[in-house]
Coordinates of C-alpha atoms and ligand atoms in Angstrom, one line a residue:
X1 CA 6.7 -5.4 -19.2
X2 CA 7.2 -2.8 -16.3
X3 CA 8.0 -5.7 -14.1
X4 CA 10.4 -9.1 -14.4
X5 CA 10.6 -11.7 -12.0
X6 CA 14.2 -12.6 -11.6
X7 CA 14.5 -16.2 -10.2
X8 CA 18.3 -16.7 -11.2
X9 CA 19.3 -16.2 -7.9
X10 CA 16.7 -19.2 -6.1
X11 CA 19.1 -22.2 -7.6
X12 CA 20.1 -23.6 -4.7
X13 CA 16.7 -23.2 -2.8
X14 CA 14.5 -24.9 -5.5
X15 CA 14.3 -28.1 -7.1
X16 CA 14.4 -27.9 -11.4
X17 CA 10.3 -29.2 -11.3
X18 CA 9.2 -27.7 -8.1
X19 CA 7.7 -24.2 -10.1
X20 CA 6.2 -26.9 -13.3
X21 CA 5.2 -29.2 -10.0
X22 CA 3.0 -26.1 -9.1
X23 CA 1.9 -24.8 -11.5
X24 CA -1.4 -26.7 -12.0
X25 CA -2.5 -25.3 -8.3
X26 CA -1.3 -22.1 -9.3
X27 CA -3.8 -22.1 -12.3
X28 CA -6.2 -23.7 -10.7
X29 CA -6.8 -21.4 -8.1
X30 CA -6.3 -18.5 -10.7
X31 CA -9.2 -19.8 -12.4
X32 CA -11.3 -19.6 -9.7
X33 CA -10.5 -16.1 -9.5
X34 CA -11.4 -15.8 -12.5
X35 CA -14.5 -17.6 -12.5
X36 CA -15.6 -16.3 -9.4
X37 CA -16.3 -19.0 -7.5
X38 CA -14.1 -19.2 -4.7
X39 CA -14.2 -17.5 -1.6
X40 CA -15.1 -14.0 -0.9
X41 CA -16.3 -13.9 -4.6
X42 CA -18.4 -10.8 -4.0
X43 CA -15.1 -8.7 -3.9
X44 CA -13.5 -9.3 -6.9
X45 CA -13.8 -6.0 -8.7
X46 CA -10.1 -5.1 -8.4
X47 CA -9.7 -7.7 -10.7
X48 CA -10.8 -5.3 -14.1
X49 CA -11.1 -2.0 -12.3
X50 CA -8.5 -0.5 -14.3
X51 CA -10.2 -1.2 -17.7
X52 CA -13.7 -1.1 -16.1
X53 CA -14.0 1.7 -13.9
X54 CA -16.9 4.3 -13.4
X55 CA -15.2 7.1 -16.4
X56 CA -17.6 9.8 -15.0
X57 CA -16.3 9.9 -11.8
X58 CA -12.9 9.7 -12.4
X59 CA -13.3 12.7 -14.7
X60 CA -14.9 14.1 -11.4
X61 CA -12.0 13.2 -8.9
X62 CA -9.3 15.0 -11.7
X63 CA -11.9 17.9 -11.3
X64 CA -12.1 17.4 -7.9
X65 CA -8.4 17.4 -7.6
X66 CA -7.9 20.6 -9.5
X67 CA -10.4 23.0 -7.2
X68 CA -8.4 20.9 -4.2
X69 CA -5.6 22.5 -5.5
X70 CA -7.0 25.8 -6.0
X71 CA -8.7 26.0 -2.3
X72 CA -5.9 24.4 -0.1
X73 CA -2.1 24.4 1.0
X74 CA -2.7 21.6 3.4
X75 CA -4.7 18.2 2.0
X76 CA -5.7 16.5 5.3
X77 CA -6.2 12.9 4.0
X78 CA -8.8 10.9 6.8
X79 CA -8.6 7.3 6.1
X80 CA -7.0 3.8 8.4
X81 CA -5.8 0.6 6.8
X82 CA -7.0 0.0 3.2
X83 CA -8.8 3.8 3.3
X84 CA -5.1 5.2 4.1
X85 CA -2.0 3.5 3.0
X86 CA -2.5 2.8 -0.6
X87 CA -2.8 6.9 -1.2
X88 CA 0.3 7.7 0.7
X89 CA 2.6 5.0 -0.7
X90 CA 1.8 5.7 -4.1
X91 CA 2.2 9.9 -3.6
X92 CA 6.0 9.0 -1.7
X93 CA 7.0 6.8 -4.2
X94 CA 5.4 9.3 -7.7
X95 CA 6.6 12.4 -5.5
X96 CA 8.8 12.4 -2.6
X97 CA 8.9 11.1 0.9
X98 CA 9.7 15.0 1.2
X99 CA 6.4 15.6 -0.4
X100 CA 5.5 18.1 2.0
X101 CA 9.1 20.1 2.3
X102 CA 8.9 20.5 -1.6
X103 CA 8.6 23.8 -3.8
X104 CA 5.5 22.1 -5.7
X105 CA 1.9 23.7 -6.8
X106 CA 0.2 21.1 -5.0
X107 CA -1.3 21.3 -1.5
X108 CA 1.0 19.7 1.6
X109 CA -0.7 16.4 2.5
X110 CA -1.3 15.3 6.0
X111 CA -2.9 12.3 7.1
X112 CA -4.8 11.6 10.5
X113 CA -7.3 9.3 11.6
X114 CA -5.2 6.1 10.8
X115 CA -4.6 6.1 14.8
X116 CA -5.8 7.4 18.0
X117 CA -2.8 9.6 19.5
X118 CA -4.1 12.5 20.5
X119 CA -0.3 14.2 20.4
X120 CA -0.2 12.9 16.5
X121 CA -3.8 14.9 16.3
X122 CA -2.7 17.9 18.1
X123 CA 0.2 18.4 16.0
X124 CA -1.2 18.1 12.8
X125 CA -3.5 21.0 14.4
X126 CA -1.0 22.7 14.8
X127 CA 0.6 22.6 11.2
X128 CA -2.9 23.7 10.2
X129 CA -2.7 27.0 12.1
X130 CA -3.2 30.0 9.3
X131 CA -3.3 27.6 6.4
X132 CA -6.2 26.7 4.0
X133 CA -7.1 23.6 4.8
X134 CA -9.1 21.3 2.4
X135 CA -10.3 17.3 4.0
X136 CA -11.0 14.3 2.1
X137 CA -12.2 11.8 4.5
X138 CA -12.0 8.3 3.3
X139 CA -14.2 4.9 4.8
X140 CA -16.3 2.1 2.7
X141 CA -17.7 1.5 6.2
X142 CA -18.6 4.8 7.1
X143 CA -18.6 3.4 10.8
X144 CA -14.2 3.4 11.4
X145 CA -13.6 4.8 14.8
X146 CA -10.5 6.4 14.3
X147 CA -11.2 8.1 11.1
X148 CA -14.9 9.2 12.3
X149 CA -12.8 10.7 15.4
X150 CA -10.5 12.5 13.1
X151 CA -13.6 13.8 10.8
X152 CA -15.3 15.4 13.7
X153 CA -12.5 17.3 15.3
X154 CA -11.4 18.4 11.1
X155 CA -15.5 19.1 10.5
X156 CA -15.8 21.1 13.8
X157 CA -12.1 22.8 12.4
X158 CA -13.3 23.9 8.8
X159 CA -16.9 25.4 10.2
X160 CA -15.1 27.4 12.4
X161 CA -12.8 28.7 10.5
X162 CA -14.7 29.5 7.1
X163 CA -18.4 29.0 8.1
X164 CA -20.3 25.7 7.3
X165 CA -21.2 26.7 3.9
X166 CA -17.3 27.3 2.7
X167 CA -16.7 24.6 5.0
X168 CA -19.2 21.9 3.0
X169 CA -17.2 23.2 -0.1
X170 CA -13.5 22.1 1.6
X171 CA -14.9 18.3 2.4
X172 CA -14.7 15.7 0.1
X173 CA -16.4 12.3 1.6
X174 CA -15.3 8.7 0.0
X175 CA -17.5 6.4 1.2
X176 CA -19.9 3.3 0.2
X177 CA -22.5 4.2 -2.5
X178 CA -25.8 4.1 -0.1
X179 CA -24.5 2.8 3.5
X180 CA -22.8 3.9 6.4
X181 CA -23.1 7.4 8.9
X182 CA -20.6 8.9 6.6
X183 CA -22.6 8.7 3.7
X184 CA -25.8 9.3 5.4
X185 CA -23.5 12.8 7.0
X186 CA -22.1 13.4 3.2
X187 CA -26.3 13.2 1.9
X188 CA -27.4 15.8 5.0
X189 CA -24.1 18.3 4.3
X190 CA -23.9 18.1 0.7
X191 CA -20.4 17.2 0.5
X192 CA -19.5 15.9 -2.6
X193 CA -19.0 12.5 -2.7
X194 CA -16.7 9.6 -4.2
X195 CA -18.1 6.0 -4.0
X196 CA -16.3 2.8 -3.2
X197 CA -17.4 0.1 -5.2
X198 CA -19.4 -2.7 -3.5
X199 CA -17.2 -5.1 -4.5
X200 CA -13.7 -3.9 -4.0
X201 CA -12.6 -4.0 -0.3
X202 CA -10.6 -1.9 1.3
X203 CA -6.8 -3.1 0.7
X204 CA -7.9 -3.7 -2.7
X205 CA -9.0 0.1 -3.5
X206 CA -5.9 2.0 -4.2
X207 CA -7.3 2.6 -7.9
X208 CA -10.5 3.4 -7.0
X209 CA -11.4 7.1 -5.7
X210 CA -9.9 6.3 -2.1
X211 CA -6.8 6.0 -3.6
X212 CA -7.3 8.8 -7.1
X213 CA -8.5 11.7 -5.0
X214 CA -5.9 11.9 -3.3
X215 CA -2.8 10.8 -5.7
X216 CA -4.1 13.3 -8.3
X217 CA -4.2 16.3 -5.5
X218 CA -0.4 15.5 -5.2
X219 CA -0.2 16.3 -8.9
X220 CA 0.4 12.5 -10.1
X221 CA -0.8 11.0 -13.1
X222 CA -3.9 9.1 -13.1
X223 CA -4.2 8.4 -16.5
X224 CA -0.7 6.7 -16.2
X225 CA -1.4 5.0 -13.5
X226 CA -4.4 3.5 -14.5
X227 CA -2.6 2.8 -18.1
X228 CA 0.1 1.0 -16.0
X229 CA -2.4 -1.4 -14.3
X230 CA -4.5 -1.9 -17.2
X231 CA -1.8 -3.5 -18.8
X232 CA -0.6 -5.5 -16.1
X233 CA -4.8 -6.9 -16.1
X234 CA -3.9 -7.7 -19.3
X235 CA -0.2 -9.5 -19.3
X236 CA -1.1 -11.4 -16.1
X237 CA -3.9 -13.9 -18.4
X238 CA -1.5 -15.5 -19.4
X239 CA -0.2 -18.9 -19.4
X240 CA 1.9 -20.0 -16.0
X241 CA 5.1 -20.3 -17.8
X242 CA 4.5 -16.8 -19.4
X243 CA 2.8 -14.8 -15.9
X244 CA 5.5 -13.3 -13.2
X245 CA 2.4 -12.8 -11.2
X246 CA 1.1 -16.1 -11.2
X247 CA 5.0 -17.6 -10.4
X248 CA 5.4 -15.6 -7.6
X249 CA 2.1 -16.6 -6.2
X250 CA 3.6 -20.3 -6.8
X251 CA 6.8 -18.9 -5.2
X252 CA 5.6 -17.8 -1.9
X253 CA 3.5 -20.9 -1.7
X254 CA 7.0 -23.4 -2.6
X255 CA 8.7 -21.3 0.5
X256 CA 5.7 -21.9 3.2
X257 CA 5.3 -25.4 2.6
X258 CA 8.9 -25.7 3.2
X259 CA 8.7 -24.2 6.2
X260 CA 9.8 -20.5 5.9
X261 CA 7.6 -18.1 7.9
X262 CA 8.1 -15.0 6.5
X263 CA 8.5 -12.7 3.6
X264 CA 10.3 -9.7 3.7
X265 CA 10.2 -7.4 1.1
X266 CA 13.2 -5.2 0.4
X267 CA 13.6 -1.9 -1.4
X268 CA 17.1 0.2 -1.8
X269 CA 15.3 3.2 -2.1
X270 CA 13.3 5.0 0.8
X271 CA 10.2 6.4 -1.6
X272 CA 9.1 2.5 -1.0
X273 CA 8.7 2.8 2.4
X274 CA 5.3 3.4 2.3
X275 CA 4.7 0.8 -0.6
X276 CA 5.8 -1.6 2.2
X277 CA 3.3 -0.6 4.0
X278 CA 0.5 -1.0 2.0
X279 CA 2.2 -4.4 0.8
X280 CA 1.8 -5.9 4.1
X281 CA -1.8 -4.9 5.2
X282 CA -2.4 -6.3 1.7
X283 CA -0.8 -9.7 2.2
X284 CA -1.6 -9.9 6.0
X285 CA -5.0 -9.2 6.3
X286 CA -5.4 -11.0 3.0
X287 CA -4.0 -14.5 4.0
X288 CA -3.5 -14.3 7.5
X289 CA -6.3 -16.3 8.8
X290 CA -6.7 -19.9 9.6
X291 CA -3.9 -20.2 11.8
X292 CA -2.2 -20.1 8.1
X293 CA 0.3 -17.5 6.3
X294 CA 3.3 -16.4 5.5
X295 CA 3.9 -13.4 8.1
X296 CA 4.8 -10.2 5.8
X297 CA 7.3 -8.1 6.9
X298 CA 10.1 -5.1 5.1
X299 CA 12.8 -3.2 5.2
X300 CA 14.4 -0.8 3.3
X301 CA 18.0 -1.2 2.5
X302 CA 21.0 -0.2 3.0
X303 CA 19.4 1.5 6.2
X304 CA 18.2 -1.8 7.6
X305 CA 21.0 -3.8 7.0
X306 CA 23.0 -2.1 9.8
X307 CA 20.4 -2.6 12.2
X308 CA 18.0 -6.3 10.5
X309 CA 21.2 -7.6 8.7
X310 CA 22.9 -9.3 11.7
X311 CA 19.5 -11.2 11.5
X312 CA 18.8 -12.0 8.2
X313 CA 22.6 -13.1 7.7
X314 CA 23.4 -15.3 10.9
X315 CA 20.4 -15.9 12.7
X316 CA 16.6 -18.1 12.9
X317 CA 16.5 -19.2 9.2
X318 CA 12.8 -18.6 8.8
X319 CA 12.6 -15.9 6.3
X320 CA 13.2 -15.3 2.2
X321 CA 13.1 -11.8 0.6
X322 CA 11.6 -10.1 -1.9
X323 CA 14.0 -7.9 -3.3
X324 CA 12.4 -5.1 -5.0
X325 CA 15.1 -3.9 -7.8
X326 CA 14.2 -0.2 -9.4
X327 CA 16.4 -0.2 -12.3
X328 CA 16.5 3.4 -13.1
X329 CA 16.2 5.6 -10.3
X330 CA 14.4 9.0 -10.2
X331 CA 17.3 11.3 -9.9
X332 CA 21.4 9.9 -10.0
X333 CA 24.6 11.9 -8.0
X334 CA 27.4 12.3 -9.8
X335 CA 30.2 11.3 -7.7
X336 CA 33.3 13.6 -7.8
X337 CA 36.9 13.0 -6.7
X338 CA 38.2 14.6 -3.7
X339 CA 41.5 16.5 -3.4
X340 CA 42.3 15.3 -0.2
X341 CA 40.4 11.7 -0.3
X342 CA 40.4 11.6 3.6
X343 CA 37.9 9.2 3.5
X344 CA 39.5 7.1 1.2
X345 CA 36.7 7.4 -1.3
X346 CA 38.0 8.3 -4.1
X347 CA 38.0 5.1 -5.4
X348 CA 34.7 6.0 -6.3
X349 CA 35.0 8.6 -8.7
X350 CA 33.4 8.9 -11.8
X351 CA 30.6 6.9 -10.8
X352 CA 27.0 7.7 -10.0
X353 CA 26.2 6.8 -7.0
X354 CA 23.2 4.8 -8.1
X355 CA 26.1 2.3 -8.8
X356 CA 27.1 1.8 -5.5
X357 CA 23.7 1.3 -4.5
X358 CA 23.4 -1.1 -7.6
X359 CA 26.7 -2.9 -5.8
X360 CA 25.4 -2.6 -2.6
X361 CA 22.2 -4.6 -3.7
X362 CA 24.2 -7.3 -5.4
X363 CA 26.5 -7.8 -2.8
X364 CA 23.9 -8.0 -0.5
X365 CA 22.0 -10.9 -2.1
X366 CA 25.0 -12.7 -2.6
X367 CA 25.8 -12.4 1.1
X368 CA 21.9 -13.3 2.0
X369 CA 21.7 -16.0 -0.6
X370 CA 24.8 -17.6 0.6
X371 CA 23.2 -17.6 3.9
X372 CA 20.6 -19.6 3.6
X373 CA 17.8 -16.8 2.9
X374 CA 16.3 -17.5 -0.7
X375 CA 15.6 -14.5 -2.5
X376 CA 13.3 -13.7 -5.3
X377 CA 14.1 -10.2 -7.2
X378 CA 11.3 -7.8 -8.9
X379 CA 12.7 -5.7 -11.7
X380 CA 10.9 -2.8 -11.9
X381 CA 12.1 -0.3 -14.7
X382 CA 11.2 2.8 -12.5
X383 CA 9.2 4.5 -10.4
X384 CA 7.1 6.4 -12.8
X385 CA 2.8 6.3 -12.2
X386 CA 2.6 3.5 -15.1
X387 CA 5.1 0.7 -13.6
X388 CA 3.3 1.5 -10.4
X389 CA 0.0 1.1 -11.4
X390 CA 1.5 -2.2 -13.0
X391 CA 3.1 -3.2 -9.6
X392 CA 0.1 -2.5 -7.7
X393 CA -1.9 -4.9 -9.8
X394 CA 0.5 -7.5 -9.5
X395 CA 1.1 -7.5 -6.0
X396 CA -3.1 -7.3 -5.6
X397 CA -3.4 -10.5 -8.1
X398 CA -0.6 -12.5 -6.9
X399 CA -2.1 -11.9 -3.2
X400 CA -5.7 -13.4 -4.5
X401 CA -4.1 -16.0 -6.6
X402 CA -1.5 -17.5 -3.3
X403 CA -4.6 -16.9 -0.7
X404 CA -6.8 -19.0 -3.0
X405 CA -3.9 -21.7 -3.4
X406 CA -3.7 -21.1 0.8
X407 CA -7.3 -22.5 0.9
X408 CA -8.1 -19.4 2.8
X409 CA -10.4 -16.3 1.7
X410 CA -8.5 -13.5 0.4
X411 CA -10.9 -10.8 0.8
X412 CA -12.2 -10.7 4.7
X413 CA -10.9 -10.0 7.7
X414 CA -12.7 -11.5 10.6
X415 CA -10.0 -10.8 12.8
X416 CA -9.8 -7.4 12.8
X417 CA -12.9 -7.4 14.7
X418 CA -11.9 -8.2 18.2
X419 CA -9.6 -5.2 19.2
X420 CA -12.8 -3.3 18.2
X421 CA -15.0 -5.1 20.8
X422 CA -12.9 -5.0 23.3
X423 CA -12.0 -1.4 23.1
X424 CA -15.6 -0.2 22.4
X425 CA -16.7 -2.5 25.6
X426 CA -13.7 -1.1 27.7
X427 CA -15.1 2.3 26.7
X428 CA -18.5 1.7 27.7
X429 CA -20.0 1.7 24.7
X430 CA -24.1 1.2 24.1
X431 CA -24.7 -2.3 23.5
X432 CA -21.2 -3.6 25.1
X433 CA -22.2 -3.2 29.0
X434 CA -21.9 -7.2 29.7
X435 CA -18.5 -7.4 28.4
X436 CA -17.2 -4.3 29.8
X437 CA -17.1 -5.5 33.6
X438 CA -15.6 -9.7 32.2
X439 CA -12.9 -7.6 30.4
X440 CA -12.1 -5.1 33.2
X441 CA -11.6 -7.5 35.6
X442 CA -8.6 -9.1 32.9
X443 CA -7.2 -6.0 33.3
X444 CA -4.0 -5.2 35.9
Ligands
PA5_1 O1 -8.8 -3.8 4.0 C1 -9.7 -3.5 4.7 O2 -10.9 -3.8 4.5 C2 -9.4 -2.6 6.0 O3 -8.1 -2.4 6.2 C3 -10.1 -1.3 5.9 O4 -9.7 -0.6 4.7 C4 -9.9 -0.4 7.1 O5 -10.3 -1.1 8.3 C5 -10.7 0.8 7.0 O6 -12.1 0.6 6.8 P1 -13.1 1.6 6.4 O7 -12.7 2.1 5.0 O8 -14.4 1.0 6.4 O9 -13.1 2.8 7.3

């Protein structure tokens, strides 16, 4: 197992029966995962993707990946939300947060089009100036404002610059299989062209192409990852008493229902900041609905604890953590002693100083844990592409399983809707003229 659930620290915050009190729900609604009738059950193909995925294709993407290489110094990645974070996240944790300031054989990666700043645009314009640019533009919809906005200004970019049949070479489209203006652009261009399964949605697609293309252009392991979450699909069947995944569904469910508001999920290392990221548009868009859900939030420690610590120590107690523990760390520091020991440090010699981070971590949940704030730990055994492909799955099925037991649907996001009616009216969009004139006069 790439992953252990440590609840040895949740004694004082849980009753001995409450995880056997819930553990019938917890099945329960796993089985309707698994028998696919509950809601949303149209979008369930993240559930065997990594043993039952489209083989000619991802042959393609590692091919795709490879003359991406070949072509490109910069990787401009297009995608928002579900189309965007799941790429990044993986490439900072498997490479580097430095990714891009790294001696490497593997194109730069920027991405755009997951917001509408034109200064963020402009500058990754900038960056682009004398470079060899290669553009993988990423939407199941095909119809995403800010990425579309992104793809025409990088489209308009490429055909300038190398002619609009080099340019067609440098643009790889992920998109639905027969919908959407991006596809119907991809068909008229001849891009080549990655589809997004039917029935995987967008938070869900990390191990599809949206996520592969670019995570193998950064020179990570596909195979492994895939390996990774192929095994997790196949640990997480089991039993409650024998499935992490399924107890820390039952987990984040025992905490709501007694009243605690909020997740946070911690890391000690920054190469999870991203991973955050992608954790929260998973559980957020995922279970936030209803007027229900536990609100997910992060923070990446020690950094946050001398700005979030005051909080989670002393103040509103509302929240519990997920403590994200990486027991063997990509790289260690040898510490060294210090002739003069000004700092007083050298107390601290001999170590590595993934020690003191080790102590840091312990300490701290101590400290929170004595507060009041109930944590739950996740040993991961490191941060190479199989445990992450194993984390990803776990995190995806422990999100379907606790949205299921939530009694809401998992996989839609009916909310997301009404920024984009209101901004497309406010811009006077075809089609929005009625609304444009009631919003306007809302506005001061
Ligand atoms: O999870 C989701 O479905 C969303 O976050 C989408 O991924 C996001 O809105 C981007 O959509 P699209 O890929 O259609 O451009």
């Amino acid at each position: 197992m790439a992953l252990k659930l440590n609840t040895s620290y949740l004694s004082g915050f849980l009753g001995d029966e409450e995880l056997k009190g819930i553990a019938v729900q917890t099945e329960a609604a796993a089985k309707v995962l698994h028998d696919k009738n509950g809601l949303g059950s149209d979008f369930l193909g993240w559930l065997t993707l990594p043993t039952d995925y489209d083989k000619e294709e991802f042959a393609r993407i590692k091919e795709a990946a490879a003359r991406i290489k070949a072509q490109a110094d910069v990787l401009i990645v297009i995608g928002i939300g579900g189309s965007y974070l799941g790429a990044r996240a993986a490439i900072e944790l498997l490479k580097s947060p430095f990714y891009n300031n790294m001696k490497k054989d593997t194109p730069d990666i920027y991405y755009v089009g997951n917001n509408i700043s034109p200064t963020y645009l402009n500058e990754v314009l900038s960056i682009c100036e004398g470079r060899d640019i290669a553009v993988n533009v990423i939407s199941k919809s095909g119809t995403t404002t800010e990425p579309a906005l992104a793809f025409r200004i990088f489209k308009k970019l490429l055909e300038d610059k190398y002619g609009k049949d080099e340019a067609k070479k440098r643009i790889y489209c992920t998109t639905d299989k027969a919908r959407g203006t991006l596809k119907n652009l991809a068909d008229a261009e001849g891009y080549e062209s990655f589809v997004i399964p039917d029935d995987v949605g967008g938070r869900f697609s990390v191990l599809t192409a949206v996520g592969l293309l670019p995570i193998a252009a950064a020179g990570c392991d596909i195979d492994k990852l895939m390996a990774g979450a192929a095994a997790a699909q196949k640990a997480y069947t089991a039993p409650f008493a024998e499935n992490d995944c399924y107890k820390y569904a039952a987990l984040r469910n025992i905490f709501y229902r007694k009243g605690k508001a909020v997740e946070m999920v911690v890391s000690y290392d920054p190469s999870m900041a991203m991973m955050n990221e992608w954790y929260k548009q998973l559980y957020g868009e995922s279970e936030g609905k209803d007027n229900k859900g536990l609100f997910p939030s992060s923070a990446i420690f020690s950094t946050d604890l001398h700005s979030m610590g005051q909080y989670i120590q002393d103040g509103a107690r509302l929240l519990f953590e997920t403590v994200i523990d990486i027991k063997k760390p990509k790289q260690d520091l040898f510490l060294e002693a210090d002739a003069e020991n000004a700092d007083g440090l050298n107390f601290l010699t001999g170590q590595n100083m993934s020690v003191v981070n080790r102590r840091a971590l312990e300490g701290t949940i101590l400290a929170h844990t004595e507060g009041g704030v109930p944590n739950i730990v996740l040993e991961l055994d490191d941060t190479a592409e199989e445990t992450l492909g194993w984390l990803i799955y776990f995190f995806e099925k422990a999100c379907a399983v606790s949205g299921y037991m939530l009694g809401v649907n998992p996989f839609n996001q009916p909310g997301v809707e009404s920024y984009k009616k209101n901004m497309f009216a406010l811009l006077g969009k075809p089609g929005y003229e009625d609304m444009k004139a009631a919003l306007e006069a809302k506005l001061h």
